[in-house]
CSV table of C-alpha atoms and ligand atoms in Angstrom, one decimal:
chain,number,residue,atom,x,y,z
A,79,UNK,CA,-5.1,21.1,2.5
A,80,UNK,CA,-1.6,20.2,2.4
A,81,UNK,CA,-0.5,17.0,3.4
A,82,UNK,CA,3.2,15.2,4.5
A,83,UNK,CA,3.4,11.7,2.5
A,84,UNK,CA,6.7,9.8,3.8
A,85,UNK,CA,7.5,7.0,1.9
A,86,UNK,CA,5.3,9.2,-1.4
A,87,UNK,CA,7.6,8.2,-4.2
A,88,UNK,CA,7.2,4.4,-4.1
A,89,UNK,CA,4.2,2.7,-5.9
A,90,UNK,CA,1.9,3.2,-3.5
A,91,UNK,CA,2.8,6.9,-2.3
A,92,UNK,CA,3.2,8.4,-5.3
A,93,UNK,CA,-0.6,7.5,-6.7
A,94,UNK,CA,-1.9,9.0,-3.2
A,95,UNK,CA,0.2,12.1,-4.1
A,96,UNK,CA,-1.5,11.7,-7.7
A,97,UNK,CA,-5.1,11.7,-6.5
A,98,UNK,CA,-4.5,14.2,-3.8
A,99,UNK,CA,-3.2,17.2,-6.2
A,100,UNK,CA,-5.7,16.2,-8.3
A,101,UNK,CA,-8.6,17.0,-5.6
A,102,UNK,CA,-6.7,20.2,-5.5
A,103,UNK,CA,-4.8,19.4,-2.3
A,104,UNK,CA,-0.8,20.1,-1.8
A,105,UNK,CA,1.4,17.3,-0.9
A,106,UNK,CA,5.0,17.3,0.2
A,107,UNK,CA,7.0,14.1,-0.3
A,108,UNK,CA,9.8,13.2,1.6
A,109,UNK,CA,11.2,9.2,0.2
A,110,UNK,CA,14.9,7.4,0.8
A,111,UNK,CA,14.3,5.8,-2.6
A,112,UNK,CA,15.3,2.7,-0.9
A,113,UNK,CA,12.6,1.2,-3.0
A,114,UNK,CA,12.4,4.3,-5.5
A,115,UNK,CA,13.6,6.7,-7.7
A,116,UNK,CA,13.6,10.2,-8.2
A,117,UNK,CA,12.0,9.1,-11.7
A,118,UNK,CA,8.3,8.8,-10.0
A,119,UNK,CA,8.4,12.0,-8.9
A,120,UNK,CA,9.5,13.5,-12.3
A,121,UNK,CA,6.6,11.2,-13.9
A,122,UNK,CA,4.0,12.9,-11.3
A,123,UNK,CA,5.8,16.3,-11.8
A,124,UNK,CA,4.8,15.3,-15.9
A,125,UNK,CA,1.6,14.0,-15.4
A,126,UNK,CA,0.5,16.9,-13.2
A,127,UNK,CA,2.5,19.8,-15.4
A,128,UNK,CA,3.6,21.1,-12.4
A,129,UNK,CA,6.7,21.0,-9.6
A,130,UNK,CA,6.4,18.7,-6.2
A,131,UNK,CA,7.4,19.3,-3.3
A,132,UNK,CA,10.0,16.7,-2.0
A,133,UNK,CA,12.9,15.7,0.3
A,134,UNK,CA,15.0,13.1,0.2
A,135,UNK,CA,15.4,12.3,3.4
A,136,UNK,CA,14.9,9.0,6.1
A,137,UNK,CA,11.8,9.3,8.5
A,138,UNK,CA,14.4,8.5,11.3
A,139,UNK,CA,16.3,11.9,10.5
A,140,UNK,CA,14.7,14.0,13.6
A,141,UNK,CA,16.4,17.3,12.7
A,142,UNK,CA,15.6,17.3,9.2
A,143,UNK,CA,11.6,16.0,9.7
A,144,UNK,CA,11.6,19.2,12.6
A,145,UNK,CA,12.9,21.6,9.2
A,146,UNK,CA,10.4,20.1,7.0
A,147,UNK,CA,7.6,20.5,9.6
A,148,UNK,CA,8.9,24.1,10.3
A,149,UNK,CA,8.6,24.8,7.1
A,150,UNK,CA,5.2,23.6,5.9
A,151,UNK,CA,2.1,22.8,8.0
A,152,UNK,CA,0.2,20.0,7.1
A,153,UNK,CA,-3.4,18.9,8.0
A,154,UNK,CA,-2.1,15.2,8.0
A,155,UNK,CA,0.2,13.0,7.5
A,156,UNK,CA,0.1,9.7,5.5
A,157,UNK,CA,2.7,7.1,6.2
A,158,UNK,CA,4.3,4.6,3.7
A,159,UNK,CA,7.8,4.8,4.3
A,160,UNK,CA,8.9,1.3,5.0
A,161,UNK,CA,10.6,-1.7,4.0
A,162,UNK,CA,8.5,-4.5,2.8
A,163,UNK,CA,10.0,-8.0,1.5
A,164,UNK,CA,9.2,-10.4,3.7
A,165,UNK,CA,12.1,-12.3,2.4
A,166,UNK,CA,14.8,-9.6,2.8
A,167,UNK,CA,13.4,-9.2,6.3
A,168,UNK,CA,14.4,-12.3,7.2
A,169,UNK,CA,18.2,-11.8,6.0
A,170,UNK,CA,18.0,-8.0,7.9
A,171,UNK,CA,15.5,-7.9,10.5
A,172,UNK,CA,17.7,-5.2,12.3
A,173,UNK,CA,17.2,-2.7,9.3
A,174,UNK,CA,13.9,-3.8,9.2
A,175,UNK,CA,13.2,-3.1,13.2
A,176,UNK,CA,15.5,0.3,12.6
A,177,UNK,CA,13.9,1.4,9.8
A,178,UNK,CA,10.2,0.4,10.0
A,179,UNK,CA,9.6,0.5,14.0
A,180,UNK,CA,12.1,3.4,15.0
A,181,UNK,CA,11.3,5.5,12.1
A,182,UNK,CA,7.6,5.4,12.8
A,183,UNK,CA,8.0,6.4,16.4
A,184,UNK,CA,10.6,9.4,15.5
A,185,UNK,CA,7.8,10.6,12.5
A,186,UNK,CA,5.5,10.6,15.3
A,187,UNK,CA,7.0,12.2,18.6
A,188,UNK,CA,7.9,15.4,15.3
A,189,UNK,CA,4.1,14.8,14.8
A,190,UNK,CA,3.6,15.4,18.4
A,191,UNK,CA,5.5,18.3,19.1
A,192,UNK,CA,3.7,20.2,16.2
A,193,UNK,CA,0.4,19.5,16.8
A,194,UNK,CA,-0.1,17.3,13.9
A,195,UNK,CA,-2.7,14.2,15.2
A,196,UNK,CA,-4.1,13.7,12.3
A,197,UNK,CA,-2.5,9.9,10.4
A,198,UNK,CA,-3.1,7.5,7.8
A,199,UNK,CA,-1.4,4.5,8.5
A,200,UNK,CA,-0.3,2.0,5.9
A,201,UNK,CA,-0.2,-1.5,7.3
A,202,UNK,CA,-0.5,-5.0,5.6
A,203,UNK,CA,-2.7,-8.2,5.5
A,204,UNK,CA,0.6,-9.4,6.8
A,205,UNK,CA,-0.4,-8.6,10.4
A,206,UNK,CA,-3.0,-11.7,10.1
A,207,UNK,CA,-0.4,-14.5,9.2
A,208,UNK,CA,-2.2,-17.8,8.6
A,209,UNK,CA,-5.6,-17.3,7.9
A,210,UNK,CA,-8.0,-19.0,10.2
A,211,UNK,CA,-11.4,-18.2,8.4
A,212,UNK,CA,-12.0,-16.4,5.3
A,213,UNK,CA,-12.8,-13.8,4.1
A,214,UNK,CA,-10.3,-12.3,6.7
A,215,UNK,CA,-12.3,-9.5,9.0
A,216,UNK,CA,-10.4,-6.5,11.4
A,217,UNK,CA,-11.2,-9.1,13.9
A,218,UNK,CA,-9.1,-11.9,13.1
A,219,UNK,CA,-6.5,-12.8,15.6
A,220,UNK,CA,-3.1,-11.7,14.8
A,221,UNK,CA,0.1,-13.2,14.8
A,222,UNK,CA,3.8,-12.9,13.0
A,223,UNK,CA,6.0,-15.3,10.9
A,224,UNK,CA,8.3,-12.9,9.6
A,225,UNK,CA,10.4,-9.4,10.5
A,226,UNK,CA,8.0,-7.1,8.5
A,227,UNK,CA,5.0,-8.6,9.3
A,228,UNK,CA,6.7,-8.3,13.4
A,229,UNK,CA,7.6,-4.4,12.6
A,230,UNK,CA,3.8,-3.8,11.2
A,231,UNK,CA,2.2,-5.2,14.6
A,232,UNK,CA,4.8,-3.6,16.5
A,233,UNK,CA,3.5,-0.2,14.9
A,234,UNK,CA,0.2,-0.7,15.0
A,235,UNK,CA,0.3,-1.3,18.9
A,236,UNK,CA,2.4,1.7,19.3
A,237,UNK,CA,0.0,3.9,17.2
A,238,UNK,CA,-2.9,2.6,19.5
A,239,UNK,CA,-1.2,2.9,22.3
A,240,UNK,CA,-0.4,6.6,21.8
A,241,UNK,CA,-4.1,7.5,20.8
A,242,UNK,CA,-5.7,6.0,24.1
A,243,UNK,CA,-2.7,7.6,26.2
A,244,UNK,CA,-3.1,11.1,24.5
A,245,UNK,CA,-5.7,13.4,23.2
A,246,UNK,CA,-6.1,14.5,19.9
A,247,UNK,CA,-4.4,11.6,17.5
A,248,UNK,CA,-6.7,10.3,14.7
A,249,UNK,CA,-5.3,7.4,13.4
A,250,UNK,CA,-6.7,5.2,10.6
A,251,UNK,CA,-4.8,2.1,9.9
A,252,UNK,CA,-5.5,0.6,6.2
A,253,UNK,CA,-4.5,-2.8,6.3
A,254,UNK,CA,-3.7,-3.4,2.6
A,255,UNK,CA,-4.2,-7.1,0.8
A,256,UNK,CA,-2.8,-7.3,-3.0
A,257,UNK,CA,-2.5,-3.9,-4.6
A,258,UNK,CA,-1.9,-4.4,-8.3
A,259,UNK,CA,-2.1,-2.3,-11.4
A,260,UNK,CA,-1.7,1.7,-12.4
A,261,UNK,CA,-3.0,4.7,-13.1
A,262,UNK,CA,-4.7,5.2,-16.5
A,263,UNK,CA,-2.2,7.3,-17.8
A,264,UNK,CA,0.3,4.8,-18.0
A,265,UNK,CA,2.6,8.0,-16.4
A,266,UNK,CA,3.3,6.4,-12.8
A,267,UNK,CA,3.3,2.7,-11.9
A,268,UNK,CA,5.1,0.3,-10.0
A,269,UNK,CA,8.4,-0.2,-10.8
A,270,UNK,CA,10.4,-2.0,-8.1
A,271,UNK,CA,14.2,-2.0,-7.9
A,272,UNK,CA,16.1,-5.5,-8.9
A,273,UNK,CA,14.2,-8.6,-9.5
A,274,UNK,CA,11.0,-8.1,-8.0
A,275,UNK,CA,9.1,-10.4,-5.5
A,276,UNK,CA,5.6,-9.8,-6.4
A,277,UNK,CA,3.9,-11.5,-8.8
A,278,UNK,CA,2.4,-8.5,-11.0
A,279,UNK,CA,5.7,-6.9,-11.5
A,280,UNK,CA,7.4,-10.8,-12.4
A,281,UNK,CA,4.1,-11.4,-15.2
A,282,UNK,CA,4.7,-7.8,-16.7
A,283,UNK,CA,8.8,-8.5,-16.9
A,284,UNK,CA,7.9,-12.6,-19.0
A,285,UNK,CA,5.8,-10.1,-21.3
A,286,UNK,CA,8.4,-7.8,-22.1
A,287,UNK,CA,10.5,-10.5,-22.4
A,288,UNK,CA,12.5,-9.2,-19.9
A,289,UNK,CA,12.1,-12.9,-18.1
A,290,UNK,CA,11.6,-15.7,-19.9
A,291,UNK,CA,9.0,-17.3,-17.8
A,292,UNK,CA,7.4,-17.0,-14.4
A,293,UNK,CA,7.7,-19.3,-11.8
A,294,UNK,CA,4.3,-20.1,-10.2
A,295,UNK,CA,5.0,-21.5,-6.8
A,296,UNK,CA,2.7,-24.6,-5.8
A,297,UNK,CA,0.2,-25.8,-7.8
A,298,UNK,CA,-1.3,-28.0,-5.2
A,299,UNK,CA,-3.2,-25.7,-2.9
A,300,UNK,CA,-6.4,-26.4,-1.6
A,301,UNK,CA,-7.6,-23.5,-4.2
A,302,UNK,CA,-10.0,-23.8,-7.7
A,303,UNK,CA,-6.9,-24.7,-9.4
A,304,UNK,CA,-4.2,-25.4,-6.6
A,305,UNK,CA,-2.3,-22.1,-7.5
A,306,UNK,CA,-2.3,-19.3,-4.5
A,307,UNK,CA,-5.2,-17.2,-4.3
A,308,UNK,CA,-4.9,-13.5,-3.0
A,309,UNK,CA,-7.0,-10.4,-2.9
A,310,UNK,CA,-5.7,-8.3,-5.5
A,311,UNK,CA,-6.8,-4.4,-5.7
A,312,UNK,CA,-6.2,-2.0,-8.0
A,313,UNK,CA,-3.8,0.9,-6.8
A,314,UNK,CA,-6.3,3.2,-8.1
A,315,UNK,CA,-9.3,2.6,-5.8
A,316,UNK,CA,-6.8,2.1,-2.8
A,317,UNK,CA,-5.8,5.1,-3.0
A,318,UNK,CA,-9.0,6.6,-3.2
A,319,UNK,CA,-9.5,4.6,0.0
A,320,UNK,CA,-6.9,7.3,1.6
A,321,UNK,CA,-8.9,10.2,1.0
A,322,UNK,CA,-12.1,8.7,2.2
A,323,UNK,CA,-9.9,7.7,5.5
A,324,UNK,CA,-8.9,11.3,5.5
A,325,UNK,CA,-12.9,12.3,4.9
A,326,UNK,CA,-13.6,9.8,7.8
A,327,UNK,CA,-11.3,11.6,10.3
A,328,UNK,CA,-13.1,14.8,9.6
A,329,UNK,CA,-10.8,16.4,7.0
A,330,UNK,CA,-13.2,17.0,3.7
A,331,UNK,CA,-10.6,16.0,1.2
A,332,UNK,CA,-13.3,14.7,-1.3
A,333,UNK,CA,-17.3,14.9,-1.9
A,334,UNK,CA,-18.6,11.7,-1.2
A,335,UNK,CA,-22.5,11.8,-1.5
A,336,UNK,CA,-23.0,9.8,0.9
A,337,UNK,CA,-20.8,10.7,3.8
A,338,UNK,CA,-22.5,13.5,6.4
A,339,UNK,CA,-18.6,14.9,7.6
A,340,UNK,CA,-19.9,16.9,10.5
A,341,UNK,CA,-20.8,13.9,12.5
A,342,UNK,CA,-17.9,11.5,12.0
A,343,UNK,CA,-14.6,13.6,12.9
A,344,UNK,CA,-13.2,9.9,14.5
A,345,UNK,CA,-10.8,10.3,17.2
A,346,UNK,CA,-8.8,7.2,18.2
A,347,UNK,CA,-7.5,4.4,16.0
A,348,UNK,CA,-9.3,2.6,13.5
A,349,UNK,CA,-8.4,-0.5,11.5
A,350,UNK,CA,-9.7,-1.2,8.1
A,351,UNK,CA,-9.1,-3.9,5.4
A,352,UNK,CA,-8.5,-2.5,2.1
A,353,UNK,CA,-8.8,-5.3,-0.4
A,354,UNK,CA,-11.8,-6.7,-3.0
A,355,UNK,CA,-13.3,-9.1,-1.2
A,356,UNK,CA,-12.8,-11.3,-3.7
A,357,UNK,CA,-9.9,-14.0,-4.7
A,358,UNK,CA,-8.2,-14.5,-7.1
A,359,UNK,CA,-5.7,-17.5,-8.1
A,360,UNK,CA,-2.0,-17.2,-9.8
A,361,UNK,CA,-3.4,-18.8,-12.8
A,362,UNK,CA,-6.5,-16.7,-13.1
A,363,UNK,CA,-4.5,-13.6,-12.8
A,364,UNK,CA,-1.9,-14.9,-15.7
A,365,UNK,CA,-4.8,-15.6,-18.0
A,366,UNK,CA,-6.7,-12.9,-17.6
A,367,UNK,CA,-3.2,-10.8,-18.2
A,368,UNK,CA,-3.0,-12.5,-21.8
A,369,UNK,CA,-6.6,-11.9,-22.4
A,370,UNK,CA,-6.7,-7.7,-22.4
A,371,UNK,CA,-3.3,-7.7,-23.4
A,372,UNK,CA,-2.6,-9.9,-26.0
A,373,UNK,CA,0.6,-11.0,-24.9
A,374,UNK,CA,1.6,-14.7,-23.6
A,375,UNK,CA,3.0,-15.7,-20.3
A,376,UNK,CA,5.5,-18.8,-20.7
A,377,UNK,CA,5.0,-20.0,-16.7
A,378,UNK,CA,6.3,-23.3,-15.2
A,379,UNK,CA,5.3,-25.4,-11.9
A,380,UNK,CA,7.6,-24.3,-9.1
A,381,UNK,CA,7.7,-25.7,-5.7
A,382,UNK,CA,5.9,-24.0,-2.6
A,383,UNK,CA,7.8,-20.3,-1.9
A,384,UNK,CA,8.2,-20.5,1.9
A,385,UNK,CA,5.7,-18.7,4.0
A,386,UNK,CA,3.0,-18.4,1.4
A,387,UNK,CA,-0.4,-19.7,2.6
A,388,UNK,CA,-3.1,-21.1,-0.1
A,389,UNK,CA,-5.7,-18.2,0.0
A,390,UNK,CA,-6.0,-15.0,1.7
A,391,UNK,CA,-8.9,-12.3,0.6
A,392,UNK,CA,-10.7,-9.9,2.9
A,393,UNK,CA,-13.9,-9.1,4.4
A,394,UNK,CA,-14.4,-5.1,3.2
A,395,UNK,CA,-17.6,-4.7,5.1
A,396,UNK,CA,-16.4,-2.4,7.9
A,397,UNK,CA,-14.5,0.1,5.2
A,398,UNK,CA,-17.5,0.1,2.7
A,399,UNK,CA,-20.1,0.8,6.0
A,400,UNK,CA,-17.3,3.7,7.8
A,401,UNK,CA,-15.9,6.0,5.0
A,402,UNK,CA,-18.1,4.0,2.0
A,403,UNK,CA,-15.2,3.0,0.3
A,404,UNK,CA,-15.7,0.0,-2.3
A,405,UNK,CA,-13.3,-1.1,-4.7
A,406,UNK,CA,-14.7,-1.1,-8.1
A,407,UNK,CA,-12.1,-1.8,-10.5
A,408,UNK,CA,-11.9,-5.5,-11.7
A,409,UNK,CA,-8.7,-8.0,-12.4
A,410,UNK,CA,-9.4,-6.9,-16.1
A,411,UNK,CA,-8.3,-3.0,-15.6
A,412,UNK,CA,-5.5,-4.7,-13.0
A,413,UNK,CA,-3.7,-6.3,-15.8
A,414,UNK,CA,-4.1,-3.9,-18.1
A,415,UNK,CA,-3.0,-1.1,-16.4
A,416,UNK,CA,-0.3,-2.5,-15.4
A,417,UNK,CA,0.9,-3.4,-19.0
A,418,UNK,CA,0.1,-0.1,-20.3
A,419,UNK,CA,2.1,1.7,-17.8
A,420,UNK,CA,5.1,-1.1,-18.6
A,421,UNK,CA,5.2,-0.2,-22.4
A,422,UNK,CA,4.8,3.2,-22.1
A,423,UNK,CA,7.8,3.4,-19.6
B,720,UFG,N1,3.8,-15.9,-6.9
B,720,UFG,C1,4.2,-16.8,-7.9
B,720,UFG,N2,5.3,-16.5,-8.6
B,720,UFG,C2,6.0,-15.3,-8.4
B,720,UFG,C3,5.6,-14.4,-7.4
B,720,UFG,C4,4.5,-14.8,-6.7
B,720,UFG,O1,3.6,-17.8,-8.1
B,720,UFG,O2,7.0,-15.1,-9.1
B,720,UFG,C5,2.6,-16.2,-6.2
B,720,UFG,C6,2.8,-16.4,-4.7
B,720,UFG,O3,3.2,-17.7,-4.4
B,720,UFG,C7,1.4,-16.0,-4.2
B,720,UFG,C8,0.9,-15.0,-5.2
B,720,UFG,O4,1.7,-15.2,-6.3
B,720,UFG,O5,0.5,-17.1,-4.3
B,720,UFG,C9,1.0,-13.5,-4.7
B,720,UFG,O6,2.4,-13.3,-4.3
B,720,UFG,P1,3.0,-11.9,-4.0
B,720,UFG,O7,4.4,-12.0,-3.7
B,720,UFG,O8,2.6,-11.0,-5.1
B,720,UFG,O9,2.1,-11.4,-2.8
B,720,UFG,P2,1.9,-12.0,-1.3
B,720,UFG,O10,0.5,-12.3,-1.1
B,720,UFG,O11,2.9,-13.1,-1.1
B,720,UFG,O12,2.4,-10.8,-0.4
B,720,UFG,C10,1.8,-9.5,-0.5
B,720,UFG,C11,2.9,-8.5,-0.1
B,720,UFG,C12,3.3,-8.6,1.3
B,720,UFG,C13,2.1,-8.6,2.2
B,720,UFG,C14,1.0,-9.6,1.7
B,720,UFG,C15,-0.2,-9.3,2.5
B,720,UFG,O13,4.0,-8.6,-1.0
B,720,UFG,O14,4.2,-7.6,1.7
B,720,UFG,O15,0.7,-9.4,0.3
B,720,UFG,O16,-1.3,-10.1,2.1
B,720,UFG,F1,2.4,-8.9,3.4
């Protein structure tokens, strides 16, 4: 199967690309590199031995997106192409409502008018602001503090919308929590342009030395040790949790034993969380980094970062019971991934 990955050569794209060509699948990328290079793609190029298919090219560009769908078909399309800082969004909520909102619903009418229904979705725990119970379930009211999280809930609406007004669209929405980490290979990775604003990408920078501390911001949360806890997942398994959306929505893009495909091709829209389950606190996550890697993180006490809340992890039930997805990679293979991929880069 061949499938359209907008947004494929940042962090999150480009290990979907990965574990897609490595079922034996085609992919064609098309990326701004707004948040990423043409690097990643030579990295997947290396670690595959072989050339990818890619355009750089925005998602709001309707004439090129009509020549790259009348060039290739694909069986589906998975989106990531989007802005994400919840900071920067503040400063530039246009770009943020241009880029995110318009550039969805221009990906989608070209969708439209080639008969491609088929769409992975990739949305954030964002959507749920301020957690009111945890672990946060699909059902938890949603609501919106910030520009992204405003463009992500804008989308999602639109992409429902669309599914109950026409036939045909399968839509699976992964709402992602804290994806960490890299692939075993050390090959691909994250690697953000300029400072970055997560925390995984700021610990691997104070090990290299790169940064000469962190800043952990609050240390008096209502958490096990008053540092933010969050629902980190490693990039590997949610990516797998692509394929096994893609599986769900009747396209067999991996053997799952336990998945009967005939009976579930899901039309509609479907949401999912894509997290651990678990939580996992800014300190825990620093310690365990010096643990498997040896190194040490020089941190001090910062105040509060605006916007944060104290704990946010998910409730994975519905994703595990659908498309049997489960994360099974611990903070351990987090942090050292994410190291190994840093010194080998
Ligand atoms: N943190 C620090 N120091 C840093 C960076 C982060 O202490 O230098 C702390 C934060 O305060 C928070 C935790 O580390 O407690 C995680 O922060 P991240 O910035 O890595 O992640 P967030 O949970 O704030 O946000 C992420 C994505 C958002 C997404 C959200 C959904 O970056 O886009 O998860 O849950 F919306």
């Amino acid at each position: 199967m061949n499938f359209l990955i907008p947004g494929g050569a940042g962090y999150i794209g480009i290990h979907i690309a990965f574990l897609l060509l490595d079922s034996g699948h085609d992919v064609v990328i098309i990326d701004n590199f707004s948040n990423s290079s043409s690097e990643s793609i030579d990295d997947l190029e290396n670690l595959m031995g072989r050339k990818i298919t890619f355009y750089q090219s925005n998602i709001s560009d309707e004439t090129e997106l009509n020549r790259i769908f009348t060039k290739h078909s694909f069986d589906a399309v998975i989106h990531l192409a989007a802005l994400k800082s919840v900071s920067e969004s503040i400063l530039k909520p246009n770009e943020y409502f241009k880029n995110n909102c318009n550039g969805t619903s221009c990906l989608l009418s070209v969708m439209r008018s080639f008969g491609v229904k088929n769409l992975i979705y990739s949305s954030s725990a964002t959507v749920y602001g301020i957690p009111r119970y945890l672990p946060i379930d699909e059902k938890h009211p949603l609501s919106s503090n910030n520009p992204y999280a405003e463009t992500k809930l804008k989308i999602e609406e639109e992409l429902r919308s669309i599914s109950e007004a026409e036939d045909g669209w399968k839509i699976v929405c992964l709402r992602y929590f804290n994806p960490v980490g890299a692939h075993e290979s050390g090959l691909i990775g994250e690697n953000p342009r300029g400072i970055p604003n997560n925390l995984m990408p700021h610990i691997v920078n104070v090990a290299n030395g790169e940064l000469p501390h962190i800043n952990i911001y609050g240390n008096d949360y209502d958490t096990i040790d008053g540092t933010g806890v969050r629902d980190y997942v490693h990039i590997m398994d949610l990516s797998e949790s692509h394929l096994l959306a893609l599986n769900y929505i009747g396209l067999k893009v991996i053997n799952h034993e336990d998945i009967e495909l005939s009976s579930i091709a899901k039309a509609g829209f479907h949401i999912f969380n894509i997290g651990t389950g678990k939580g996992c606190s800014v300190l825990e996550l620093i310690r365990t980094f010096e643990e498997v890697n040896n190194v040490k993180i020089p941190y001090k006490f910062a105040s509060r970062r605006p916007g944060d809340v104290a704990s946010c992890y998910a409730d994975v039930h519905r994703s595990a019971q659908a498309f049997k997805w489960i994360a099974t990679k611990g903070v351990e293979e987090m942090c050292s991934s994410a190291w190994n991929f840093k010194i080998r880069s």
